[in-house]
PDB file of C-alpha atoms in Angstrom:
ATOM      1  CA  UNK C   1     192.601 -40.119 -23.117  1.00 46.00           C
ATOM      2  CA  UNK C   2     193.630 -41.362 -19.943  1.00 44.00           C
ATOM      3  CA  UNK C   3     191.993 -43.743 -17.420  1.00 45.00           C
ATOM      4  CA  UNK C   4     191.586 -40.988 -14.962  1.00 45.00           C
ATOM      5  CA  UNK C   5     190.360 -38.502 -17.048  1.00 43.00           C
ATOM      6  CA  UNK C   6     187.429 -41.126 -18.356  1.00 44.00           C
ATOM      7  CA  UNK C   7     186.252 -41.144 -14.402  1.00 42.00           C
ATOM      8  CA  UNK C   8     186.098 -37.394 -13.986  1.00 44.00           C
ATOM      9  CA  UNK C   9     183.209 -37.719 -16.859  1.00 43.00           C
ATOM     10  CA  UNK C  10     182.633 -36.723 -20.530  1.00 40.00           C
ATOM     11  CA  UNK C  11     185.324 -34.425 -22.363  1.00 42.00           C
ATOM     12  CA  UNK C  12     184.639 -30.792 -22.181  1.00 41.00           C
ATOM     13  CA  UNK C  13     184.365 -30.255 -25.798  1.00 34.00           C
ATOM     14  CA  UNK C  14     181.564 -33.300 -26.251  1.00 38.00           C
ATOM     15  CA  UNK C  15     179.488 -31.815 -23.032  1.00 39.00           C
ATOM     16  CA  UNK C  16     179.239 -28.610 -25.240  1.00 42.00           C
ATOM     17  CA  UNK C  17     178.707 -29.945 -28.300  1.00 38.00           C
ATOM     18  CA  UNK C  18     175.795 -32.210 -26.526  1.00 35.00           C
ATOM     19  CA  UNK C  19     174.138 -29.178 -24.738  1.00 39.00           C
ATOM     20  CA  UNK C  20     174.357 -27.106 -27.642  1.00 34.00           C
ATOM     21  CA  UNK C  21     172.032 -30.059 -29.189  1.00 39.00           C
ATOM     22  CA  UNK C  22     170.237 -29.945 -26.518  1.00 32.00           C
ATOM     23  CA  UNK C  23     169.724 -25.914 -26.911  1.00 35.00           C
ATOM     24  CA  UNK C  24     168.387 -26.400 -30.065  1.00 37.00           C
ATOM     25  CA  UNK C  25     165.491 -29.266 -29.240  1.00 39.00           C
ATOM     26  CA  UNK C  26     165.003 -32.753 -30.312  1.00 33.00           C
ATOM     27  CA  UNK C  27     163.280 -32.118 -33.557  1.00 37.00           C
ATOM     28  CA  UNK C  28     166.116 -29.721 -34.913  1.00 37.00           C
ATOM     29  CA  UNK C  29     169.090 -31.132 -33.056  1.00 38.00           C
ATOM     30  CA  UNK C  30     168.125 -34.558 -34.805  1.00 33.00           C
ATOM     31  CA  UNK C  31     168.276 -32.818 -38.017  1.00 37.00           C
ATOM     32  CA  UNK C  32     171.018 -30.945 -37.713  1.00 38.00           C
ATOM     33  CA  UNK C  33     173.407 -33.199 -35.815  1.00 40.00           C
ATOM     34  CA  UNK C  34     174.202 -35.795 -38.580  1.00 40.00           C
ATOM     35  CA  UNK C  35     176.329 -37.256 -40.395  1.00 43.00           C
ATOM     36  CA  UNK C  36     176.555 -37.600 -43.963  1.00 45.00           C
ATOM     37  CA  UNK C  37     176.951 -40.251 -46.424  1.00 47.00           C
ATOM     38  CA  UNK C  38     177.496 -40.276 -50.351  1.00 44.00           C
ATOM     39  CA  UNK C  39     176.821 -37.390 -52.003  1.00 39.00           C
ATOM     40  CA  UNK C  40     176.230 -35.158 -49.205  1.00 42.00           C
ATOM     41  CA  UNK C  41     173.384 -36.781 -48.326  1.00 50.00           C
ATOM     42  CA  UNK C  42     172.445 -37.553 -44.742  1.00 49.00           C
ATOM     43  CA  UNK C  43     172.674 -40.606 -42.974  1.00 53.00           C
ATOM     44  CA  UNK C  44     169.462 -42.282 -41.027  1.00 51.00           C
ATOM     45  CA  UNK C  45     169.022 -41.074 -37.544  1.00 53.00           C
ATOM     46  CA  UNK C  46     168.980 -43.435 -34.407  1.00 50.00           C
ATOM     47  CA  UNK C  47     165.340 -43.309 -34.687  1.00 47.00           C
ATOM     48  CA  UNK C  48     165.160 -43.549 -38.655  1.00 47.00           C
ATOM     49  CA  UNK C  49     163.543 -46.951 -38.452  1.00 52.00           C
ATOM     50  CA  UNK C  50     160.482 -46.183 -35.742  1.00 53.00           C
ATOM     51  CA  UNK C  51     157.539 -45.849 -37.954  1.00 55.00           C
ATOM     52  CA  UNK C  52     154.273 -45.436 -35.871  1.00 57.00           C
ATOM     53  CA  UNK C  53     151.106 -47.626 -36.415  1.00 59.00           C
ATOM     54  CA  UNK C  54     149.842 -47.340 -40.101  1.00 57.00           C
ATOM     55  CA  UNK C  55     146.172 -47.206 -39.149  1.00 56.00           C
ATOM     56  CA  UNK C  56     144.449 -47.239 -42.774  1.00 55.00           C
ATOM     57  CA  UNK C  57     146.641 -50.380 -44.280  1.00 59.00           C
ATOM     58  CA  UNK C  58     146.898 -50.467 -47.582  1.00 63.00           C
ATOM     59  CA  UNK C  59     144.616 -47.184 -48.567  1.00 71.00           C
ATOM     60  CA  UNK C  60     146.436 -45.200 -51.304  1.00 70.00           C
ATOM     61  CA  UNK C  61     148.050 -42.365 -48.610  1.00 72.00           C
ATOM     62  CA  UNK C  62     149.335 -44.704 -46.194  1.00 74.00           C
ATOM     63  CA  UNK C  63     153.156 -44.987 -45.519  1.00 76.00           C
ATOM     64  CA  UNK C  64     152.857 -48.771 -46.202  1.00 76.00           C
ATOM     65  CA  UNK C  65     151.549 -48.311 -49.628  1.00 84.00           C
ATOM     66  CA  UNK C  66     154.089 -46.960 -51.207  1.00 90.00           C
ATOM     67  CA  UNK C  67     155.740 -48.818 -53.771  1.00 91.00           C
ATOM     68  CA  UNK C  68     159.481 -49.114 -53.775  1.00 94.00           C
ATOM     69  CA  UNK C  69     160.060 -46.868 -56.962  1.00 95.00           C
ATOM     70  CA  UNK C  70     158.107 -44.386 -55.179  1.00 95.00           C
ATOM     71  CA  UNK C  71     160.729 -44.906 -52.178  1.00 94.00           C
ATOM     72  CA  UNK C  72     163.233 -44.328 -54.499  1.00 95.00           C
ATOM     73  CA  UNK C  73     161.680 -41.217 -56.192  1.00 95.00           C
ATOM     74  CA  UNK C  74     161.433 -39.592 -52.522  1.00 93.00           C
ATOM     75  CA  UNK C  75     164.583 -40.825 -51.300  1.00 92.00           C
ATOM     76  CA  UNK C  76     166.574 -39.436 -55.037  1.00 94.00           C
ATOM     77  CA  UNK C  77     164.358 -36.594 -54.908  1.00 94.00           C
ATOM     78  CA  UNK C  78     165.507 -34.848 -51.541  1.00 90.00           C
ATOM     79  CA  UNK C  79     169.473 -35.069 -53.030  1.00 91.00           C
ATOM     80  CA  UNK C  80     168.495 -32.948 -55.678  1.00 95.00           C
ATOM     81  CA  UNK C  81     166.014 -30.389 -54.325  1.00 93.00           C
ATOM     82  CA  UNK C  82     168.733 -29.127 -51.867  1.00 90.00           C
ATOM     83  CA  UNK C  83     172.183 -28.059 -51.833  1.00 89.00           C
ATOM     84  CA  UNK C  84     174.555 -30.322 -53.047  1.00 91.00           C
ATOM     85  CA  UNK C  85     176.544 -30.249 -49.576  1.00 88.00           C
ATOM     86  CA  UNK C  86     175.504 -30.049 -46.061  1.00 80.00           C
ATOM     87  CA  UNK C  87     175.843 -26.044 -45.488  1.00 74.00           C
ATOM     88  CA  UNK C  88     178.124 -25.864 -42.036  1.00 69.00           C
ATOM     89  CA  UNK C  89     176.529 -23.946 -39.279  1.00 62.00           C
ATOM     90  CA  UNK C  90     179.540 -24.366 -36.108  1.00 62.00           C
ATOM     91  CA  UNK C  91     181.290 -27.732 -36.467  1.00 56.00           C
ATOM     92  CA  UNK C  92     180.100 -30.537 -36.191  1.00 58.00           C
ATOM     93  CA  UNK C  93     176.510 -29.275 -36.559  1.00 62.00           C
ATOM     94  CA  UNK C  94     175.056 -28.597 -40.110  1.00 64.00           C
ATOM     95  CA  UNK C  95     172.073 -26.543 -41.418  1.00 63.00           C
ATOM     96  CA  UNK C  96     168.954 -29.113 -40.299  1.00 66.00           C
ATOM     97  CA  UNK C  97     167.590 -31.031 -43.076  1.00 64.00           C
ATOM     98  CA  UNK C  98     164.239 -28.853 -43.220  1.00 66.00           C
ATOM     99  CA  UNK C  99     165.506 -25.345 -43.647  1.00 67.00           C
ATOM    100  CA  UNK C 100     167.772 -27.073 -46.308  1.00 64.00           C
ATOM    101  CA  UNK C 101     165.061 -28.050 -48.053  1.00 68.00           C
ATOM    102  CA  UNK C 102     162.989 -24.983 -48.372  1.00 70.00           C
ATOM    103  CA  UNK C 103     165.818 -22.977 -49.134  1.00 78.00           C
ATOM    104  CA  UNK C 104     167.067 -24.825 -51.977  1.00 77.00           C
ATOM    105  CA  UNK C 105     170.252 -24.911 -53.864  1.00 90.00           C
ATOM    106  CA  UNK C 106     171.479 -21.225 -53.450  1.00 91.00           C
ATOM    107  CA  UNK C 107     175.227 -20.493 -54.687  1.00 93.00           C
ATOM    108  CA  UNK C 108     176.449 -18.338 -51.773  1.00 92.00           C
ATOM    109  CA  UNK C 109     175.530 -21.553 -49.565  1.00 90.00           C
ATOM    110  CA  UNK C 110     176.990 -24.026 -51.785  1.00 93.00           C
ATOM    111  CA  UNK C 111     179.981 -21.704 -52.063  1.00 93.00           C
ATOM    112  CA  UNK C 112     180.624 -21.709 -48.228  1.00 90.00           C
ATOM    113  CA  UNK C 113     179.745 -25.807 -47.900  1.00 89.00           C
ATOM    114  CA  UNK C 114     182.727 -26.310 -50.481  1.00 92.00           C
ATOM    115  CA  UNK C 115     185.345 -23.622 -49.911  1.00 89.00           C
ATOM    116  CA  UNK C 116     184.356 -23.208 -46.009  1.00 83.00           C
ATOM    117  CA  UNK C 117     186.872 -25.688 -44.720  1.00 80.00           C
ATOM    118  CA  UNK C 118     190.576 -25.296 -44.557  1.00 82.00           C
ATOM    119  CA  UNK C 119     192.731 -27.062 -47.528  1.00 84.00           C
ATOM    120  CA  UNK C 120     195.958 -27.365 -48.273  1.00 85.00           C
ATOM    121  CA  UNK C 121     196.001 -26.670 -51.822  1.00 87.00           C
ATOM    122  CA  UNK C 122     192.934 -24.945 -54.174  1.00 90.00           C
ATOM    123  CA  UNK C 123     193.114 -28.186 -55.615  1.00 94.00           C
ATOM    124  CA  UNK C 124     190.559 -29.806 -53.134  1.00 94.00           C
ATOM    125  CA  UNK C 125     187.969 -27.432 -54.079  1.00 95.00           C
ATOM    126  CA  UNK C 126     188.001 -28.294 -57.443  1.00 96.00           C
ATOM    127  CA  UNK C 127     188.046 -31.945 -57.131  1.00 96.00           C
ATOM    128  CA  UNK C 128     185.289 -31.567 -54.617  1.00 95.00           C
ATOM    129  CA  UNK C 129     182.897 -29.477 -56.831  1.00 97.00           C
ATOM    130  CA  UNK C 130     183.975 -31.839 -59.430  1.00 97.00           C
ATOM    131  CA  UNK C 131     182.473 -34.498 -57.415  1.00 96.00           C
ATOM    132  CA  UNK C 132     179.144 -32.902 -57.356  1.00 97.00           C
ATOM    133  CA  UNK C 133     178.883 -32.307 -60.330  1.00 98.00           C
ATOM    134  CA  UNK C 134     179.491 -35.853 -61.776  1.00 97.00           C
ATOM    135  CA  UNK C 135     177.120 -37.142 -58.689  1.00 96.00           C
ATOM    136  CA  UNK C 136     174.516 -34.965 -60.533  1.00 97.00           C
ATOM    137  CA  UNK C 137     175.097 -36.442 -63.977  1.00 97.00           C
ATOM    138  CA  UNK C 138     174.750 -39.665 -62.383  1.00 96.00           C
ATOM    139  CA  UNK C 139     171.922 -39.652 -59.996  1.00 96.00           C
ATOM    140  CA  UNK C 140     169.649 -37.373 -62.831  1.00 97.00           C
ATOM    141  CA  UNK C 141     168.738 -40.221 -65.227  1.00 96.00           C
ATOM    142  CA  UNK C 142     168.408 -42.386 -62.224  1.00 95.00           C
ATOM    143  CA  UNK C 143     165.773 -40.195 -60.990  1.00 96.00           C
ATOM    144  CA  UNK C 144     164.020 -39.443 -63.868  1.00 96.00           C
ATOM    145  CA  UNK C 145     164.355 -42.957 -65.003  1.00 95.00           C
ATOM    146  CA  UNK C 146     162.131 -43.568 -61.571  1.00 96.00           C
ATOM    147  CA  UNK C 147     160.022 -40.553 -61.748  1.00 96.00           C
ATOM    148  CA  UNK C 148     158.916 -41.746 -65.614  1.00 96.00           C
ATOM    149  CA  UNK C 149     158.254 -45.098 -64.850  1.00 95.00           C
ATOM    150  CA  UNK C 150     156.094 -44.110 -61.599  1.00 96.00           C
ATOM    151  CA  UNK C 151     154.046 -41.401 -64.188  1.00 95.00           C
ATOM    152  CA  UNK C 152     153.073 -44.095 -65.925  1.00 95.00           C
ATOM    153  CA  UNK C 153     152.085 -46.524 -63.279  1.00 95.00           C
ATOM    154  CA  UNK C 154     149.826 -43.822 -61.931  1.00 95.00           C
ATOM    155  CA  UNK C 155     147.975 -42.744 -64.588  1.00 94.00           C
ATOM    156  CA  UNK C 156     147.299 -46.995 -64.523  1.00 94.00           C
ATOM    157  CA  UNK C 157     146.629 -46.181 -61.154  1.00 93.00           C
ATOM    158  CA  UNK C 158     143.760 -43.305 -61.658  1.00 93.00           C
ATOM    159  CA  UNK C 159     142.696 -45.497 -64.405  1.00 94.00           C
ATOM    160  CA  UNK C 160     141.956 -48.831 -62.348  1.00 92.00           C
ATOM    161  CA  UNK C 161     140.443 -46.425 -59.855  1.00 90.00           C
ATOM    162  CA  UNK C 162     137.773 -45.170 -61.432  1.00 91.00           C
ATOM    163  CA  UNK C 163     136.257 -48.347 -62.751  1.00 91.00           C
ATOM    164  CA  UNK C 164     136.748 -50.334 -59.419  1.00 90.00           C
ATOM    165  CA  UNK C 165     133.211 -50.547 -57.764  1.00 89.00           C
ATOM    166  CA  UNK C 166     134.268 -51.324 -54.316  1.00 88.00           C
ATOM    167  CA  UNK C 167     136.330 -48.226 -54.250  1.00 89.00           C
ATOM    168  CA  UNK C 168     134.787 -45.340 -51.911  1.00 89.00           C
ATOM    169  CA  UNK C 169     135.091 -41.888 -52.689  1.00 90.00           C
ATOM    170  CA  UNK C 170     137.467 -41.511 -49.724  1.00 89.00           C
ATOM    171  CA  UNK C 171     139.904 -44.000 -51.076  1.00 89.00           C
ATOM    172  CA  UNK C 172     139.406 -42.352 -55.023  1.00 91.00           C
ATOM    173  CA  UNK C 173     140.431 -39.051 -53.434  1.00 92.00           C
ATOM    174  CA  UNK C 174     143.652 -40.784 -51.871  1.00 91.00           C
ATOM    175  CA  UNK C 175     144.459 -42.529 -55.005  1.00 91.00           C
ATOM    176  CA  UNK C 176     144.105 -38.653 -56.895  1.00 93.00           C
ATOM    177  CA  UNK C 177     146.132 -37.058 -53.981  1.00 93.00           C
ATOM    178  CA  UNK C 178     149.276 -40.050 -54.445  1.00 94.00           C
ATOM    179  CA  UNK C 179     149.681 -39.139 -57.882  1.00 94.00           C
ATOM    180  CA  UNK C 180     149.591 -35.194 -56.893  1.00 94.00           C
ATOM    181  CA  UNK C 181     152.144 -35.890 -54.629  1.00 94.00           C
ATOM    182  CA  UNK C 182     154.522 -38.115 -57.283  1.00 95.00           C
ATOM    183  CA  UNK C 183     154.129 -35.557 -60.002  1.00 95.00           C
ATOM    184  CA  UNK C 184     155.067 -32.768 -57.388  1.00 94.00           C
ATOM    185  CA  UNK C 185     157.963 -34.296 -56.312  1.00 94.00           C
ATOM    186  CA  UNK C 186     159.168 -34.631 -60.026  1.00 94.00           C
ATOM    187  CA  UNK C 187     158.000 -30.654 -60.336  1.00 94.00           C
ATOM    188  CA  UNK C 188     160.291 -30.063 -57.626  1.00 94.00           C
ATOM    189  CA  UNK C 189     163.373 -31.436 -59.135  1.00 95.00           C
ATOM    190  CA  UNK C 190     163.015 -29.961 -62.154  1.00 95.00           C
ATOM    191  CA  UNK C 191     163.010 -26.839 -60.830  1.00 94.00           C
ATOM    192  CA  UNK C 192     165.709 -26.995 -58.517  1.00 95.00           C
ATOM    193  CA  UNK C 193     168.211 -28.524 -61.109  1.00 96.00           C
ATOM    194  CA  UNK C 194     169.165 -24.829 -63.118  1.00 96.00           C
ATOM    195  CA  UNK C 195     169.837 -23.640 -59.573  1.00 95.00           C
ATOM    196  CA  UNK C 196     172.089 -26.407 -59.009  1.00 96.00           C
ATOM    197  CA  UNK C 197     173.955 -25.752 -61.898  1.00 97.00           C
ATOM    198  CA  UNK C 198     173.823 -21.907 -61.579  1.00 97.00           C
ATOM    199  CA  UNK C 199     175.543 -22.365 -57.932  1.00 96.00           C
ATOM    200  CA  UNK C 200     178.272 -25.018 -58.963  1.00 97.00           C
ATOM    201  CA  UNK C 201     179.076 -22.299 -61.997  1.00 97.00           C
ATOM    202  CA  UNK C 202     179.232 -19.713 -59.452  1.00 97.00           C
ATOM    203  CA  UNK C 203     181.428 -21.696 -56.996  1.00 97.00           C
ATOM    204  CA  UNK C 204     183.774 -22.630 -60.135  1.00 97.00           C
ATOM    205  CA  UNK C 205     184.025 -18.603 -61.454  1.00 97.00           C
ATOM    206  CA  UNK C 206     184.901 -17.907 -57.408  1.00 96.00           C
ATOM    207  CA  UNK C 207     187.498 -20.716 -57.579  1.00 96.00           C
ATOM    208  CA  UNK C 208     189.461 -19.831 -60.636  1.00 96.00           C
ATOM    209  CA  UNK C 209     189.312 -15.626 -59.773  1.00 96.00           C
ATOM    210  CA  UNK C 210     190.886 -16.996 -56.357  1.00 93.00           C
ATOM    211  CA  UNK C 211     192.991 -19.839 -57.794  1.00 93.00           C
ATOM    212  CA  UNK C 212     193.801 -20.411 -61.284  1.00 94.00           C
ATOM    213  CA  UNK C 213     194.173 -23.706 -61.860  1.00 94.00           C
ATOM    214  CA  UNK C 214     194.085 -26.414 -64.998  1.00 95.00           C
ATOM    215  CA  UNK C 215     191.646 -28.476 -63.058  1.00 95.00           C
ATOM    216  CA  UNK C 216     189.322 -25.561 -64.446  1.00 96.00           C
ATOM    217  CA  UNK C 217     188.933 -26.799 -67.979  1.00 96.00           C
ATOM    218  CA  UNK C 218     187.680 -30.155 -67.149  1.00 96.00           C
ATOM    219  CA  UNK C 219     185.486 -28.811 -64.434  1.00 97.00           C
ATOM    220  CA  UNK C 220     183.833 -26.704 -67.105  1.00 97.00           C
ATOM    221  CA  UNK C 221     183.255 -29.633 -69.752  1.00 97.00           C
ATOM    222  CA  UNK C 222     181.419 -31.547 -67.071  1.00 97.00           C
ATOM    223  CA  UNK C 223     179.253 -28.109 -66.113  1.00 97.00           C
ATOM    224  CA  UNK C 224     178.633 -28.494 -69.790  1.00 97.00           C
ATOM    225  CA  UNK C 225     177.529 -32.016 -70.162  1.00 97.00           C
ATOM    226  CA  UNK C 226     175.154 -31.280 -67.176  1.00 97.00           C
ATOM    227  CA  UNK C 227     173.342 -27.966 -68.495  1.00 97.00           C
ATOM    228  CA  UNK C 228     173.045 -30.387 -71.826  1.00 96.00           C
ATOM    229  CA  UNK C 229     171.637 -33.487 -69.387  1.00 96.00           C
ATOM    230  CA  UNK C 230     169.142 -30.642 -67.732  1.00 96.00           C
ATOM    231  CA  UNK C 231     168.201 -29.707 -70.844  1.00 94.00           C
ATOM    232  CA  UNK C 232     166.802 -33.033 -71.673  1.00 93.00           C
ATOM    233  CA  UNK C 233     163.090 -33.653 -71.275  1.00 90.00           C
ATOM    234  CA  UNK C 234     162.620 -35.972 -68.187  1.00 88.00           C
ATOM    235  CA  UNK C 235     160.686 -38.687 -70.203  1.00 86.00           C
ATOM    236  CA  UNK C 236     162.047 -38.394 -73.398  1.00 61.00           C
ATOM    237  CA  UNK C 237     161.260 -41.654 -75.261  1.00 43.00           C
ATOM    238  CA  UNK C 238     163.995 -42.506 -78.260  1.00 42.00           C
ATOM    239  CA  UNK C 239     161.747 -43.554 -81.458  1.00 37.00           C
ATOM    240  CA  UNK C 240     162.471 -46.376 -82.656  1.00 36.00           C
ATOM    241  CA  UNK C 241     165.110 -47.434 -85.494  1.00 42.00           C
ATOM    242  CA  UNK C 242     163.608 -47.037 -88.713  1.00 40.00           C
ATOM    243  CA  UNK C 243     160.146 -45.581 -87.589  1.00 35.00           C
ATOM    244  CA  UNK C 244     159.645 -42.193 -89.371  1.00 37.00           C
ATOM    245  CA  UNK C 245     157.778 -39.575 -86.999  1.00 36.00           C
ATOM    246  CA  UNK C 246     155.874 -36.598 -88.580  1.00 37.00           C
ATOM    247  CA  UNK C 247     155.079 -33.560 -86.890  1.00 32.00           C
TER     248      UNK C 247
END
């Protein structure tokens, strides 16, 4: 861009793109103006680290009080209750974070996030659903690895609180309401996983009827391994070698 045209103010195209944020208001435009990172999932907003005043410190609901797996099982959690890729509403703006969210992992949406961009060959498609799908069979045991271990730190957690005197009823209630919370988060994943892997069979039966190609074979093994993975109870414990269980 020239020197001039930087005087005669912002470029057309970016004054556009910034009133069309503007058109939409802070709270959505926030969402929905973002960038992403690994995995399709977003990157922190300017004003990701602002956290307001945490009034009750240290009482069971608060912000501050949560433990860093419980970070991790929110943070894991909202890459897996969603679609695996930002769904594109009009470049460079995506669908905002909340509607996301409620709507889920849907295959006509997935579909459109990973064919809905100009390639060169078929072939990107298929690496990038590949992608997702060996994200998935990585971040899964991550997250239930976090969501097990947090399980049984709460029931701990309910147990300590029912025997501590100087508890009030106020603070037993919060305690209840954190573990609600956990164990719905952990509901929520569970549930959205067989729509994941409905939509990224979907997207792969849409991408060999439109391009054959031998990238499908492998694509299907690891559409395989992850139906197997979901399969898996979250907090399956392997018995121990040479211990004989009944039942």
């Amino acid at each position: 861009m020239s020197e001039a045209s930087n005087k005669d103010g912002p470029h057309p195209l970016r004054a556009g793109a910034l009133s069309l944020c503007l058109l939409f208001g802070i709270g959505v435009s926030l969402a929905a103006c973002v960038e992403t990172g690994d995995f399709g999932r977003r990157r922190p907003g300017p004003f990701s680290a602002l956290q307001p005043p945490d009034l009750a410190p240290q009482r069971a609901l608060s912000e501050s009080s949560l433990t860093a797996d419980e970070r991790e099982l929110r943070q894991r959690a909202f890459a897996l209750v969603r679609n695996a890729r930002p769904v594109p509403l009009i470049a460079p703006f995506y669908l905002p974070d909340a509607f996301d969210r409620d709507i889920g992992p849907d295959p006509d949406l997935y579909y459109v996030a990973l064919a809905g961009v100009p390639d060169q060959s078929p072939e990107a498609r298929y690496r990038r659903l590949q992608s997702d799908v060996l994200a998935d069979l990585d971040l899964i045991p991550k997250f239930r690895s976090v969501a097990c271990r947090i399980a049984i730190a709460d029931r701990g957690r309910l147990a300590a609180a029912k025997v501590a005197p100087a508890l009030t009823d106020d603070e037993r209630a919060d305690a209840e309401t954190r573990v609600m919370q956990n164990g719905a988060w952990g509901q929520a994943v569970e549930q959205a996983l067989p729509r994941r892997a409905d939509a990224y069979h979907v997207a792969l039966e849409r991408l060999v009827t439109a391009s054959p190609d031998m990238m499908a074979k492998p694509t299907l093994q690891y559409l395989t391994a992850l139906n197997a993975l979901i399969d898996q109870e979250p907090c399956l414990m392997t018995p121990r070698k040479g211990l004989i269980r009944k039942g």
